[in-house]
Short mmCIF file of C-alpha atoms and ligand atoms in Angstrom, two decimals:
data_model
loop_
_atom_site.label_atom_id
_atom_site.label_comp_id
_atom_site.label_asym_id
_atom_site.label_seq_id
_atom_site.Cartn_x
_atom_site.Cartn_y
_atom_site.Cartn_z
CA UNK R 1 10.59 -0.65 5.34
CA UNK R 2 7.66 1.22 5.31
CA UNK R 3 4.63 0.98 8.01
CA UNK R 4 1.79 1.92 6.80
CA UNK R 5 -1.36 3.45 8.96
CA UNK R 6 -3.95 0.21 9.67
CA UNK R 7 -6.78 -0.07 7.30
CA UNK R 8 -9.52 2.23 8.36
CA UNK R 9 -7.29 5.01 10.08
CA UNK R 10 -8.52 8.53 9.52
CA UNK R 11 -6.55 11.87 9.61
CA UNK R 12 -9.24 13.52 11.14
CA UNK R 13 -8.31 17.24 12.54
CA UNK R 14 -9.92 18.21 16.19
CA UNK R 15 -12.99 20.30 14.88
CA UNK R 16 -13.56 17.84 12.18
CA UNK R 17 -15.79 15.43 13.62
CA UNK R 18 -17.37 14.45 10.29
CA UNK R 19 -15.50 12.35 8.18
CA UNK R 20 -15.32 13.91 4.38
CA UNK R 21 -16.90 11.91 1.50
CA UNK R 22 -13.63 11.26 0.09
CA UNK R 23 -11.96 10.21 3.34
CA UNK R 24 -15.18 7.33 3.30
CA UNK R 25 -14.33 6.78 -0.11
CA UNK R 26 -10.19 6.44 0.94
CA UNK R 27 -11.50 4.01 4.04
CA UNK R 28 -12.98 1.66 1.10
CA UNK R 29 -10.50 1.52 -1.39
CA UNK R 30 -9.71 -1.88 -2.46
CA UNK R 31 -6.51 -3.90 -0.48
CA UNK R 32 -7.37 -7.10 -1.98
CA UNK R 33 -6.22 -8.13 -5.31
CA UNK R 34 -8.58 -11.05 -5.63
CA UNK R 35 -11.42 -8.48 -5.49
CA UNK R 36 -9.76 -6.16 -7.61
CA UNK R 37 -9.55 -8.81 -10.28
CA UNK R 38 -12.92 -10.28 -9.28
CA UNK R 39 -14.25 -6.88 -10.09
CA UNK R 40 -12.73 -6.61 -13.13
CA UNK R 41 -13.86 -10.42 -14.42
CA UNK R 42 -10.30 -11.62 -14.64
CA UNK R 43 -8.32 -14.41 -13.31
CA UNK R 44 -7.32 -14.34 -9.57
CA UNK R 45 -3.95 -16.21 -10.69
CA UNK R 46 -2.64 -13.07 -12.66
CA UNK R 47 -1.64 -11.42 -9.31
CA UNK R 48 1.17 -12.54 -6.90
CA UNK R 49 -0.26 -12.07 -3.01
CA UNK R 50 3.36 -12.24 -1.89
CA UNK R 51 4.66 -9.43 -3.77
CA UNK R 52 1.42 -7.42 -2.08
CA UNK R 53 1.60 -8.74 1.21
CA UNK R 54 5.55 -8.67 1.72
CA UNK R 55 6.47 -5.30 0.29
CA UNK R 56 3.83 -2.72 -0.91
CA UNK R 57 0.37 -3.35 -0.17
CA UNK R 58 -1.97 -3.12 -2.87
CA UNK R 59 -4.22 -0.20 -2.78
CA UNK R 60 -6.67 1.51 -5.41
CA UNK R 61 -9.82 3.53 -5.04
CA UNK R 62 -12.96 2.24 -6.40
CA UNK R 63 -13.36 5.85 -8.65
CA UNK R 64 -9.75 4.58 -10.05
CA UNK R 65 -11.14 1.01 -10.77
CA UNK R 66 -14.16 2.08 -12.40
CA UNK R 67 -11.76 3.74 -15.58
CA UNK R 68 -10.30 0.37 -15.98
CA UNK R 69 -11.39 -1.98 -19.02
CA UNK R 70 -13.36 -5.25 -17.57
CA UNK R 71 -11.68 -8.41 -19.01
CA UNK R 72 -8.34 -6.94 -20.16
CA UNK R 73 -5.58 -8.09 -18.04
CA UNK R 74 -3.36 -5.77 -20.05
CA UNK R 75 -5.02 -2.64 -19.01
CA UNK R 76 -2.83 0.38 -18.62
CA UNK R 77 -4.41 1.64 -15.19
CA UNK R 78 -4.74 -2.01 -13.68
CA UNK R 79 -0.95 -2.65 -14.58
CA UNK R 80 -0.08 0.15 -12.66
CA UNK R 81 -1.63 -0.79 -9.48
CA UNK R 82 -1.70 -4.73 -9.90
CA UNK R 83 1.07 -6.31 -7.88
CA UNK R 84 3.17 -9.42 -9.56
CA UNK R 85 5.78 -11.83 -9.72
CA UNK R 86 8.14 -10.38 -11.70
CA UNK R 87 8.47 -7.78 -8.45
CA UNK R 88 9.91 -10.46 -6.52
CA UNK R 89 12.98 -10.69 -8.72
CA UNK R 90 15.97 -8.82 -8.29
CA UNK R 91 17.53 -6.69 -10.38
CA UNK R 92 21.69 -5.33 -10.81
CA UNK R 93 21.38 -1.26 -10.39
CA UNK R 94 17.81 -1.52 -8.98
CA UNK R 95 17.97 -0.14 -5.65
CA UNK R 96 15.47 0.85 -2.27
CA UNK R 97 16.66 4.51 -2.54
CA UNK R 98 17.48 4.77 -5.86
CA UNK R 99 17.31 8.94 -6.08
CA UNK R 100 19.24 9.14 -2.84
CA UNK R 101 16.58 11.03 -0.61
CA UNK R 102 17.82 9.62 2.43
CA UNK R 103 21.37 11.83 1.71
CA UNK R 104 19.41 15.30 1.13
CA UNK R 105 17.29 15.22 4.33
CA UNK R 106 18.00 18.76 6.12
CA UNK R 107 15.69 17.87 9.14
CA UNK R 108 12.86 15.95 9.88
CA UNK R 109 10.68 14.76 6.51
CA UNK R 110 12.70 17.71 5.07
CA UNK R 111 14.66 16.95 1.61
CA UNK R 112 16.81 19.62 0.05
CA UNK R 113 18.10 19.19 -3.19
CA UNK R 114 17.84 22.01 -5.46
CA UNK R 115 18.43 25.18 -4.62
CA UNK R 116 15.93 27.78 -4.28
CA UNK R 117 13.10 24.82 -3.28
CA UNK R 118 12.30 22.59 -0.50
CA UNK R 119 10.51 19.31 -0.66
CA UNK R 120 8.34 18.19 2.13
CA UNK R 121 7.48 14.91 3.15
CA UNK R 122 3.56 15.54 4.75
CA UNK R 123 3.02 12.35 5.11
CA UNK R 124 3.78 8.94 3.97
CA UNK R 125 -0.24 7.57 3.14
CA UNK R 126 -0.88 7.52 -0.37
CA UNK R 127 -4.63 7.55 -2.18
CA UNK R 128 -3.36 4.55 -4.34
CA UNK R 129 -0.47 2.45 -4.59
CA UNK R 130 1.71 2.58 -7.74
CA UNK R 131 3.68 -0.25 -8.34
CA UNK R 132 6.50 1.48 -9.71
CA UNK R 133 6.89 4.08 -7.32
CA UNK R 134 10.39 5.17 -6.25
CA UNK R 135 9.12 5.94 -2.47
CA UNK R 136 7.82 2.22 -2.42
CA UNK R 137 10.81 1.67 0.40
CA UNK R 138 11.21 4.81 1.95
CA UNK R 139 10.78 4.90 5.85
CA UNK R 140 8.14 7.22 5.89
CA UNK R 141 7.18 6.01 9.74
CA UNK R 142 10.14 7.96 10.89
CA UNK R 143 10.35 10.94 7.81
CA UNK R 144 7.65 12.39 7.93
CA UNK R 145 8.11 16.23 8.77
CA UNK R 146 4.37 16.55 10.97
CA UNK R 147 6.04 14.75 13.98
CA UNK R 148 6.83 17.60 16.08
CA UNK R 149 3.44 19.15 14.17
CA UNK R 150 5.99 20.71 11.70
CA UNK R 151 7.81 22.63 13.65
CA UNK R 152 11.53 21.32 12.80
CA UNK R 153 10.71 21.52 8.90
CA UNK R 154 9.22 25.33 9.47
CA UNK R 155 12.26 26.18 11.65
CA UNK R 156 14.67 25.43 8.53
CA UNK R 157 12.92 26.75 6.41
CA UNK R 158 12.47 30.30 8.46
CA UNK R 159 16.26 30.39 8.51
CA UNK R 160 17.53 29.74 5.03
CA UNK R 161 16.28 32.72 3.01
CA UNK R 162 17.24 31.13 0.06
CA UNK R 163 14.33 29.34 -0.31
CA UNK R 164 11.35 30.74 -2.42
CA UNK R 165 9.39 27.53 -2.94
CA UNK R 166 8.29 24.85 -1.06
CA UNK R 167 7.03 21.46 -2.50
CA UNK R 168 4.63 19.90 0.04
CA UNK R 169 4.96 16.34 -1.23
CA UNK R 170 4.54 12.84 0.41
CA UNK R 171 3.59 9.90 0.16
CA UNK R 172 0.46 12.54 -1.25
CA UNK R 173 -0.11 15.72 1.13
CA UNK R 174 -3.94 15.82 -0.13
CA UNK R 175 -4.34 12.37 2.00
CA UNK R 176 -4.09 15.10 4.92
CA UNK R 177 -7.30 16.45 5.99
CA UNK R 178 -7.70 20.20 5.24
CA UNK R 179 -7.18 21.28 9.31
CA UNK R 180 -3.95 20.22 9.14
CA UNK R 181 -3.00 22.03 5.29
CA UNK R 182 -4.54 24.70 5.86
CA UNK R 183 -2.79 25.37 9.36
CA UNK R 184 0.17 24.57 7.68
CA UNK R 185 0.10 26.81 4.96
CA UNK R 186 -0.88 29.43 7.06
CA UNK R 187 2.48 29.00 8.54
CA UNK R 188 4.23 29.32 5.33
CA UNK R 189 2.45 32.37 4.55
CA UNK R 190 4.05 33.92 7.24
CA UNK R 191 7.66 33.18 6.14
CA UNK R 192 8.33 36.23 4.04
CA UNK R 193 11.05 34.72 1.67
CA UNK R 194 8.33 32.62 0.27
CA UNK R 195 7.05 33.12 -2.78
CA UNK R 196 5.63 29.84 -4.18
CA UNK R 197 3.83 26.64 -3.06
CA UNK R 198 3.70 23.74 -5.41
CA UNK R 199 2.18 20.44 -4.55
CA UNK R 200 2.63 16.85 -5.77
CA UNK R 201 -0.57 14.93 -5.58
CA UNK R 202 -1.93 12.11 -7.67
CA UNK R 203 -5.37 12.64 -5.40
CA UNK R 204 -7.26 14.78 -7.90
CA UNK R 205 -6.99 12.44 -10.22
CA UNK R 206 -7.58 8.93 -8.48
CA UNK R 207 -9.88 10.18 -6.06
CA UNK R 208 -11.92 13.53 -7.48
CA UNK R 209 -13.51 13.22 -4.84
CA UNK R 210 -10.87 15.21 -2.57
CA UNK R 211 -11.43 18.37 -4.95
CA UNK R 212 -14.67 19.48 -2.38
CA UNK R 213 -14.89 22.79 -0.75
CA UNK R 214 -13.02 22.46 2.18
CA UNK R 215 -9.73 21.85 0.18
CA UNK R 216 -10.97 24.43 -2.45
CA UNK R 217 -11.04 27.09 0.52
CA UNK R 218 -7.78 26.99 1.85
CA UNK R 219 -6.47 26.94 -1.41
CA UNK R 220 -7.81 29.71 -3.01
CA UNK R 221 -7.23 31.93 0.19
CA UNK R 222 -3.56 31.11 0.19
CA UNK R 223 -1.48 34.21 -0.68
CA UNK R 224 1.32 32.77 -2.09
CA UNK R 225 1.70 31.49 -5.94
CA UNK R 226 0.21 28.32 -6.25
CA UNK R 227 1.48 25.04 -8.69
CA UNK R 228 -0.17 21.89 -8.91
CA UNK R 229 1.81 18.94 -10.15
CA UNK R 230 -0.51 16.05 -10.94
CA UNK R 231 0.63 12.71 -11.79
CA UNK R 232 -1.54 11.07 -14.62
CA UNK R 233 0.44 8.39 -16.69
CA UNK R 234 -2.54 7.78 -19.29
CA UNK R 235 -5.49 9.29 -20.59
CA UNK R 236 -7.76 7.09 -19.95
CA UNK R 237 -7.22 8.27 -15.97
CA UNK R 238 -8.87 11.42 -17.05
CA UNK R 239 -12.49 10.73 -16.57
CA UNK R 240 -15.40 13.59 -16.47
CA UNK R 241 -15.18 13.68 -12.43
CA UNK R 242 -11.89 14.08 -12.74
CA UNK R 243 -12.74 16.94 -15.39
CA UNK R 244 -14.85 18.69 -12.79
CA UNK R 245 -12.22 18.22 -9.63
CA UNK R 246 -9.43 19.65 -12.41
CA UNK R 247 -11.90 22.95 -13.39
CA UNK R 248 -12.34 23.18 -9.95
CA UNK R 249 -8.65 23.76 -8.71
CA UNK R 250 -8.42 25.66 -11.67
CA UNK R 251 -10.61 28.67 -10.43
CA UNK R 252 -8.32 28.96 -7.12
CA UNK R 253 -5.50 30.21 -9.43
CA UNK R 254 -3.30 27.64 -9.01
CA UNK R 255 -1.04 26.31 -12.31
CA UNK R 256 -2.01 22.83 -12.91
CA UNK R 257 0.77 20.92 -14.46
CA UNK R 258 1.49 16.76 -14.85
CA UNK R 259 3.59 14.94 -14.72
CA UNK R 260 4.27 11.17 -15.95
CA UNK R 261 6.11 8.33 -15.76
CA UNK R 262 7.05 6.14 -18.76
CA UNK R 263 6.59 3.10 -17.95
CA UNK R 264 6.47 0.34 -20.34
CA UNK R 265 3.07 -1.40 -21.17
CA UNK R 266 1.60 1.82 -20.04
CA UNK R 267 1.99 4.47 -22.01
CA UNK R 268 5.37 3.48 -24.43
CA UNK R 269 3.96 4.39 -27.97
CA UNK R 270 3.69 7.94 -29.22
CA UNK R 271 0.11 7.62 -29.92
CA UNK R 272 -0.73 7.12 -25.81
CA UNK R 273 2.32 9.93 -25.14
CA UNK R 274 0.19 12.33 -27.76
CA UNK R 275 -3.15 11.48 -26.18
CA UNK R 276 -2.24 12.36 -23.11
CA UNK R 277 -1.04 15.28 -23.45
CA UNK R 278 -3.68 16.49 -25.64
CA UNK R 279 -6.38 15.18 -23.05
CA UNK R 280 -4.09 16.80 -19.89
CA UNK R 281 -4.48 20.29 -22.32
CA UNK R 282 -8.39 20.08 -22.59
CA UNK R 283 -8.57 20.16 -19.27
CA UNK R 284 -6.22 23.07 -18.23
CA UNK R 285 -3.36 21.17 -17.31
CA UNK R 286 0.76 21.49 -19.01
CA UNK R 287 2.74 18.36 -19.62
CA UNK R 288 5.49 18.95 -17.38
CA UNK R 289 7.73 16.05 -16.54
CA UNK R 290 8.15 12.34 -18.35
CA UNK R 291 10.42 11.05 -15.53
CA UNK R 292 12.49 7.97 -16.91
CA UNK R 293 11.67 5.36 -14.33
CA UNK R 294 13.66 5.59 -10.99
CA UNK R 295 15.31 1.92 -10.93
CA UNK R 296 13.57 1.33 -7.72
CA UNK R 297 13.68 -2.04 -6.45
CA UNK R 298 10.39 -4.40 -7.59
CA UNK R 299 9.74 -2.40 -10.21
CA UNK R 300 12.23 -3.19 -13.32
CA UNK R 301 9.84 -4.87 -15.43
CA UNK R 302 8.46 -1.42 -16.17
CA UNK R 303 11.54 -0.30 -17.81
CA UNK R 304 11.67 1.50 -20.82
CA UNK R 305 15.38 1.64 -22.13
CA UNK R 306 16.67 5.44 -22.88
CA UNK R 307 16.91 4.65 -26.76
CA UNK R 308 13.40 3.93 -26.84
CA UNK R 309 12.26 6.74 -24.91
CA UNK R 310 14.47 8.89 -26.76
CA UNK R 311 12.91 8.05 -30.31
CA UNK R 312 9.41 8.50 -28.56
CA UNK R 313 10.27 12.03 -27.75
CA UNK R 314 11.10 12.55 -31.43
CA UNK R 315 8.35 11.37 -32.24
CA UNK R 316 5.97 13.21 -29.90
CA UNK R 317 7.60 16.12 -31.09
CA UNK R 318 6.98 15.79 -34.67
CA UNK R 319 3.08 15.24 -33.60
CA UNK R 320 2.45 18.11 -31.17
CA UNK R 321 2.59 21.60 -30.15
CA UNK R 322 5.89 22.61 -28.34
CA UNK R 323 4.26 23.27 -25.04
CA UNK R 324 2.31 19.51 -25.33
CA UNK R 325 5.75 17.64 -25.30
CA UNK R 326 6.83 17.28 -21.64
CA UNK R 327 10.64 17.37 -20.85
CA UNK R 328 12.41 13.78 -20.95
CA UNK R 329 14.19 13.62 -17.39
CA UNK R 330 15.95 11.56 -14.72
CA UNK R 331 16.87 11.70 -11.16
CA UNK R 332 20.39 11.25 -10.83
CA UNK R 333 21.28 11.23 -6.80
CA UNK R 334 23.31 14.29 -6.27
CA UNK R 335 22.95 16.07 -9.06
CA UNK R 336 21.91 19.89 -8.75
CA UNK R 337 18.16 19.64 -10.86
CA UNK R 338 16.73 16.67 -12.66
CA UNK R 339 18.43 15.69 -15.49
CA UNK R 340 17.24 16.54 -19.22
CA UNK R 341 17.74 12.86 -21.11
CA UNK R 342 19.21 13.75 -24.34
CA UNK R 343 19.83 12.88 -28.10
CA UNK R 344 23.14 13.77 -28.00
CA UNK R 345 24.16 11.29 -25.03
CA UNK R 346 23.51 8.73 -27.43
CA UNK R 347 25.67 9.97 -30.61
CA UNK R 348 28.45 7.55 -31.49
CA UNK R 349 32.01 9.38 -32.10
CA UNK R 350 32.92 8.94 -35.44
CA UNK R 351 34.63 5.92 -36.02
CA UNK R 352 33.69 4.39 -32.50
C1 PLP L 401 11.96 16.71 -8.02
C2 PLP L 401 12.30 17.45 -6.79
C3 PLP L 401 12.09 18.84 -6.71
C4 PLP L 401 11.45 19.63 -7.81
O1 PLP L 401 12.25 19.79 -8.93
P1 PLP L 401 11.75 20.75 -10.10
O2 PLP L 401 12.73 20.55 -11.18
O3 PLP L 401 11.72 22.14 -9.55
O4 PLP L 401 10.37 20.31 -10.47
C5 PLP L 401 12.50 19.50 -5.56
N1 PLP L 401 13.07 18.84 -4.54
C6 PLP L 401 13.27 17.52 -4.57
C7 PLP L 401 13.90 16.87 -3.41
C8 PLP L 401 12.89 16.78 -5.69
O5 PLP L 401 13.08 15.45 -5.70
S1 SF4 L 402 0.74 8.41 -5.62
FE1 SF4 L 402 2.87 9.05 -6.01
S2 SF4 L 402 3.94 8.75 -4.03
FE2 SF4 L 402 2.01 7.60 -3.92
S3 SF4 L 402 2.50 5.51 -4.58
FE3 SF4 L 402 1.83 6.62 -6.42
S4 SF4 L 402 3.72 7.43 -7.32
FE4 SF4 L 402 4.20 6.86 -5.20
#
């Protein structure tokens, strides 16, 4: 089960007496979906309040709600956020730790999986809730890797030179305040087998806002090589303040890549597949990952079966660039990388 911080709770660093715009701005995102579909001049029956209340709160920033369409219940960016029935129901093969992270942790909010690359778990607060999300059920409360204010997760990672990259991941790490990153980081600039930091953060996107200078500071003064992995499932999430936060990250020389989930009623067709990826390019950003949903408990009516995705791909590919057609992958628990989701997986022996 995860516990989640009250409403109104503020990572505020000693020294940072002033809260941030965007921490306001993460204070007043929206927890109720009667307001959410109030705003949006829908019908308050559309949403199930048990499937909110019980599980996964709902939670969505007013920048993110101001993208959506007003009147269309079917809106790609409301359906990921909107919680409903059908989550109640369960599902054979669906699962509360469906990619096995509870099996890789190496020490406290520490997950180890693939070699050469650790992932940490900053925190477990998130700038929006996504319905399908495959950390929906994961006890951040006690996995978090700040408890001992990081000194377990820095400990491992000081004494397995192996490791070139680490992965500061969540929950979303840019729900931290900068303080604690940037202390952080300074840390794993001191660890001389690093060579890369990559983050995973959806922030940029649903709340721009978090691109100001304090973040861009740290960042652009860290020494080591810096990835971005954003998480943008449709283009219409790319608005012009998200263009600006984007540019902005850009000029600390950091490699902005996406990634995406397919999810279906969201972005199944080629034509939203293409758009996105030509929208991620005009901003500076590569098409990384199109993760095959993790069958994560609550969350199978967004499944898209591999068939279909598979024909997508084909067709992406016959539309776009090369480097516009992210990689078709899956988690499978245990395995040594993600998993490439392939054409060939599918061919029929002869005669069978
Ligand atoms: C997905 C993931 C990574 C990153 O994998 P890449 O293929 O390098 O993007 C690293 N560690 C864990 C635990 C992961 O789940
Ligand atoms: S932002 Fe990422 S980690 Fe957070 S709920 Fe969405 S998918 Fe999950």
């Amino acid at each position: 089960m995860i516990r989640y911080h009250p409403p109104g709770w503020q990572p505020y660093g000693f020294g940072q007496r002033m809260a941030a715009e965007w921490q306001k701005q993460l204070a007043e995102a929206v927890r109720d979906p009667a307001e959410l579909l109030r705003m949006l001049d829908l019908d308050p029956s559309l949403t199930e309040p048990a499937a909110a209340g019980r599980q996964f709160p709902l939670r969505v920033p007013r920048a993110f709600i101001a993208r959506m369409r007003k009147g269309d219940p079917g809106d790609p960016l409301l359906r990921q956020v909107l919680p409903l029935a059908a989550e109640m129901q369960a599902h054979a093969g669906y699962s509360s730790d469906p990619v096995g992270d509870l099996a890789s942790r190496a020490a406290p909010g520490v997950l180890h999986k693939y070699q050469g690359r650790v992932l940490l778990i900053t925190t477990g607060v998130c700038g929006i809730h996504c319905r399908y999300c495959f950390r929906r059920h994961f006890p951040y409360a006690q996995e978090h890797a700040r408890q001992q204010g990081w000194a377990e997760a820095l400990t491992y990672i000081r004494a397995d030179n192996s490791i070139q990259e680490v992965i500061l991941s969540g929950g979303d790490p840019l729900s931290l305040n900068d303080e604690a990153l940037a202390g952080l980081v300074a840390e794993l600039e001191r660890i001389p087998h690093l060579l890369r930091l990559r983050l995973h953060t959806r922030q940029p996107v649903v709340l721009p806002s978090r691109v100001d200078d304090r973040l861009l500071a740290w960042l652009a003064a860290c020494k080591l090589q810096k990835i971005m992995v954003l998480h943008v499932n449709h283009a219409r999430e790319l608005d012009s303040d998200v263009a600006t936060a984007l540019a902005r990250l850009h000029s600390t020389g950091a490699l902005l890549l996406n990634q995406s989930v397919l999810l279906r009623d969201v972005n199944d067709s080629v034509a939203a597949l293409a758009e996105l990826s030509q929208a991620l390019f005009a901003r500076g950003v590569l098409p990384y990952y199109l993760n095959l949903l993790d069958p994560v408990q609550g969350a199978a009516h967004f499944e898209v079966p591999e068939p279909q995705a598979l024909a997508l791909m084909q067709g992406l590919r016959a539309r776009l660039p090369g480097y516009l057609v992210p990689r078709l992958v899956r988690e499978v628990p245990g395995a040594p990388s993600k998993i490439p989701v392939s054409e060939s997986a599918f061919a029929t022996p002869a005669g069978g």
